[in-house]
PDB file of C-alpha atoms in Angstrom:
ATOM      1  CA  PRO A  22    -230.642 -78.715 -41.065  1.00  0.00           C
ATOM      2  CA  ILE A  23    -226.903 -79.328 -41.543  1.00  0.00           C
ATOM      3  CA  THR A  24    -224.601 -76.321 -41.407  1.00  0.00           C
ATOM      4  CA  PRO A  25    -221.669 -75.817 -43.813  1.00  0.00           C
ATOM      5  CA  GLY A  26    -219.259 -76.180 -40.899  1.00  0.00           C
ATOM      6  CA  GLU A  27    -220.630 -79.620 -40.080  1.00  0.00           C
ATOM      7  CA  LEU A  28    -220.351 -80.651 -43.734  1.00  0.00           C
ATOM      8  CA  LEU A  29    -216.742 -79.444 -43.779  1.00  0.00           C
ATOM      9  CA  CYS A  30    -215.935 -81.419 -40.634  1.00  0.00           C
ATOM     10  CA  LEU A  31    -217.642 -84.525 -42.008  1.00  0.00           C
ATOM     11  CA  GLY A  32    -215.815 -84.267 -45.333  1.00  0.00           C
ATOM     12  CA  SER A  33    -212.411 -83.726 -43.745  1.00  0.00           C
ATOM     13  CA  SER A  34    -213.045 -86.593 -41.335  1.00  0.00           C
ATOM     14  CA  LEU A  35    -213.920 -88.924 -44.216  1.00  0.00           C
ATOM     15  CA  ALA A  36    -210.883 -87.793 -46.210  1.00  0.00           C
ATOM     16  CA  LEU A  37    -208.489 -88.347 -43.296  1.00  0.00           C
ATOM     17  CA  SER A  38    -210.058 -91.699 -42.454  1.00  0.00           C
ATOM     18  CA  SER A  39    -209.681 -92.803 -46.080  1.00  0.00           C
ATOM     19  CA  LEU A  40    -206.050 -91.676 -46.145  1.00  0.00           C
ATOM     20  CA  PHE A  41    -205.183 -93.502 -42.928  1.00  0.00           C
ATOM     21  CA  TYR A  42    -206.971 -96.659 -44.081  1.00  0.00           C
ATOM     22  CA  TYR A  43    -205.046 -96.580 -47.377  1.00  0.00           C
ATOM     23  CA  MET A  44    -201.750 -96.206 -45.481  1.00  0.00           C
ATOM     24  CA  TYR A  45    -202.743 -99.044 -43.126  1.00  0.00           C
ATOM     25  CA  ARG A  46    -203.575-101.409 -46.019  1.00  0.00           C
ATOM     26  CA  LYS A  47    -200.308-100.554 -47.789  1.00  0.00           C
ATOM     27  CA  LYS A  48    -198.239-101.297 -44.669  1.00  0.00           C
ATOM     28  CA  ALA A  49    -200.258-104.478 -44.014  1.00  0.00           C
ATOM     29  CA  ARG A  50    -199.343-105.771 -47.486  1.00  0.00           C
ATOM     30  CA  VAL A  51    -195.668-105.047 -46.817  1.00  0.00           C
ATOM     31  CA  MET A  52    -195.859-106.827 -43.469  1.00  0.00           C
ATOM     32  CA  ALA A  53    -197.481-109.858 -45.101  1.00  0.00           C
ATOM     33  CA  ARG A  54    -194.638-110.020 -47.632  1.00  0.00           C
ATOM     34  CA  ILE A  55    -192.057-109.775 -44.849  1.00  0.00           C
ATOM     35  CA  GLN A  56    -193.744-112.523 -42.818  1.00  0.00           C
ATOM     36  CA  GLU A  57    -193.810-114.814 -45.879  1.00  0.00           C
ATOM     37  CA  ALA A  58    -190.128-114.155 -46.593  1.00  0.00           C
ATOM     38  CA  PRO A  59    -188.003-117.265 -47.085  1.00  0.00           C
ATOM     39  CA  LYS A  60    -185.505-118.072 -44.330  1.00  0.00           C
ATOM     40  CA  LEU A  61    -181.936-118.513 -45.563  1.00  0.00           C
ATOM     41  CA  GLN A  62    -178.807-119.572 -43.730  1.00  0.00           C
ATOM     42  CA  VAL A  63    -175.623-117.516 -43.887  1.00  0.00           C
ATOM     43  CA  ASP A  64    -173.261-120.004 -45.518  1.00  0.00           C
ATOM     44  CA  ASP A  65    -171.177-120.522 -48.646  1.00  0.00           C
ATOM     45  CA  ASP A  66    -174.260-121.046 -50.863  1.00  0.00           C
ATOM     46  CA  LEU A  67    -175.681-117.574 -50.192  1.00  0.00           C
ATOM     47  CA  PRO A  68    -173.553-115.618 -52.747  1.00  0.00           C
ATOM     48  CA  ALA A  69    -174.492-118.076 -55.511  1.00  0.00           C
ATOM     49  CA  LEU A  70    -178.176-117.756 -54.603  1.00  0.00           C
ATOM     50  CA  VAL A  71    -178.010-113.955 -54.697  1.00  0.00           C
ATOM     51  CA  SER A  72    -176.182-113.875 -58.033  1.00  0.00           C
ATOM     52  CA  ALA A  73    -178.782-116.235 -59.555  1.00  0.00           C
ATOM     53  CA  ALA A  74    -181.721-114.024 -58.479  1.00  0.00           C
ATOM     54  CA  ASP A  75    -183.356-111.397 -60.697  1.00  0.00           C
ATOM     55  CA  GLY A  76    -181.294-108.226 -60.640  1.00  0.00           C
ATOM     56  CA  ARG A  77    -178.880-109.875 -58.209  1.00  0.00           C
ATOM     57  CA  CYS A  78    -181.205-108.858 -55.384  1.00  0.00           C
ATOM     58  CA  LEU A  79    -183.455-110.791 -53.005  1.00  0.00           C
ATOM     59  CA  PRO A  80    -186.360-108.492 -52.056  1.00  0.00           C
ATOM     60  CA  TYR A  81    -187.361-109.909 -48.650  1.00  0.00           C
ATOM     61  CA  VAL A  82    -185.439-112.687 -46.935  1.00  0.00           C
ATOM     62  CA  ALA A  83    -184.724-113.582 -43.343  1.00  0.00           C
ATOM     63  CA  LEU A  84    -181.066-114.429 -42.832  1.00  0.00           C
ATOM     64  CA  GLU A  85    -180.263-116.819 -40.037  1.00  0.00           C
ATOM     65  CA  GLY A  86    -176.759-117.278 -38.752  1.00  0.00           C
ATOM     66  CA  ILE A  87    -174.197-116.101 -36.263  1.00  0.00           C
ATOM     67  CA  VAL A  88    -172.905-112.537 -36.423  1.00  0.00           C
ATOM     68  CA  LEU A  89    -170.230-110.904 -34.325  1.00  0.00           C
ATOM     69  CA  PRO A  90    -170.528-107.284 -33.173  1.00  0.00           C
ATOM     70  CA  ALA A  91    -167.807-104.837 -34.177  1.00  0.00           C
ATOM     71  CA  GLN A  92    -167.902-103.344 -30.675  1.00  0.00           C
ATOM     72  CA  ALA A  93    -170.351-104.316 -27.928  1.00  0.00           C
ATOM     73  CA  ALA A  94    -173.634-106.118 -28.551  1.00  0.00           C
ATOM     74  CA  LEU A  95    -176.893-104.298 -27.755  1.00  0.00           C
ATOM     75  CA  ASN A  96    -179.004-105.719 -24.918  1.00  0.00           C
ATOM     76  CA  SER A  97    -182.789-105.652 -25.191  1.00  0.00           C
ATOM     77  CA  HIS A  98    -184.704-103.570 -22.675  1.00  0.00           C
ATOM     78  CA  PHE A  99    -187.806-105.726 -23.091  1.00  0.00           C
ATOM     79  CA  HIS A 100    -186.506-109.321 -23.097  1.00  0.00           C
ATOM     80  CA  GLU A 101    -183.865-110.704 -20.784  1.00  0.00           C
ATOM     81  CA  GLY A 102    -180.883-112.315 -22.486  1.00  0.00           C
ATOM     82  CA  VAL A 103    -181.699-111.053 -26.008  1.00  0.00           C
ATOM     83  CA  GLN A 104    -178.849-109.284 -27.750  1.00  0.00           C
ATOM     84  CA  GLY A 105    -178.541-107.684 -31.161  1.00  0.00           C
ATOM     85  CA  VAL A 106    -176.173-105.852 -33.456  1.00  0.00           C
ATOM     86  CA  ILE A 107    -176.578-102.932 -35.835  1.00  0.00           C
ATOM     87  CA  GLN A 108    -175.667-103.416 -39.448  1.00  0.00           C
ATOM     88  CA  LYS A 109    -174.135-100.405 -41.100  1.00  0.00           C
ATOM     89  CA  LEU A 110    -175.641-100.020 -44.546  1.00  0.00           C
ATOM     90  CA  LEU A 111    -174.991 -97.365 -47.142  1.00  0.00           C
ATOM     91  CA  LEU A 112    -177.193 -97.242 -50.208  1.00  0.00           C
ATOM     92  CA  LYS A 113    -176.479 -94.643 -52.840  1.00  0.00           C
ATOM     93  CA  GLU A 114    -178.799 -94.266 -55.791  1.00  0.00           C
ATOM     94  CA  ARG A 115    -178.224 -92.029 -58.739  1.00  0.00           C
ATOM     95  CA  ARG A 116    -181.300 -90.435 -60.247  1.00  0.00           C
ATOM     96  CA  LEU A 117    -181.399 -89.541 -63.891  1.00  0.00           C
ATOM     97  CA  ILE A 118    -184.290 -87.106 -63.694  1.00  0.00           C
ATOM     98  CA  TRP A 119    -183.888 -83.512 -64.801  1.00  0.00           C
ATOM     99  CA  ASN A 120    -184.331 -81.072 -61.941  1.00  0.00           C
ATOM    100  CA  SER A 121    -185.396 -77.828 -63.574  1.00  0.00           C
ATOM    101  CA  LEU A 122    -184.993 -75.824 -60.365  1.00  0.00           C
ATOM    102  CA  ALA A 123    -181.352 -76.833 -59.788  1.00  0.00           C
ATOM    103  CA  ARG A 124    -180.762 -77.361 -63.535  1.00  0.00           C
ATOM    104  CA  ASN A 125    -178.972 -80.683 -63.139  1.00  0.00           C
ATOM    105  CA  TRP A 126    -179.596 -84.390 -63.562  1.00  0.00           C
TER     106      TRP A 126
END
């Protein structure tokens, strides 16, 4: 005899497991695309390559080259002698969807 509480626990456990597996598979596909990304050098040919791409955008690429930090470089806590920089990026998208609550586009 199975009680309704046990059925509820089993159902919620299956639902959460399915949700987490779906999220895992989605992130695994993204990681596979990132790992297969082409490696490009930062040189004079890069702007021409970007302008020739669809939508003037390269979805996943690995850029290799020398960068200089604006202030001090960041040192890794996990690997000796590894330094990095932070790129400041601002992306602003305009949405053209009617928001009925705020009554604007």
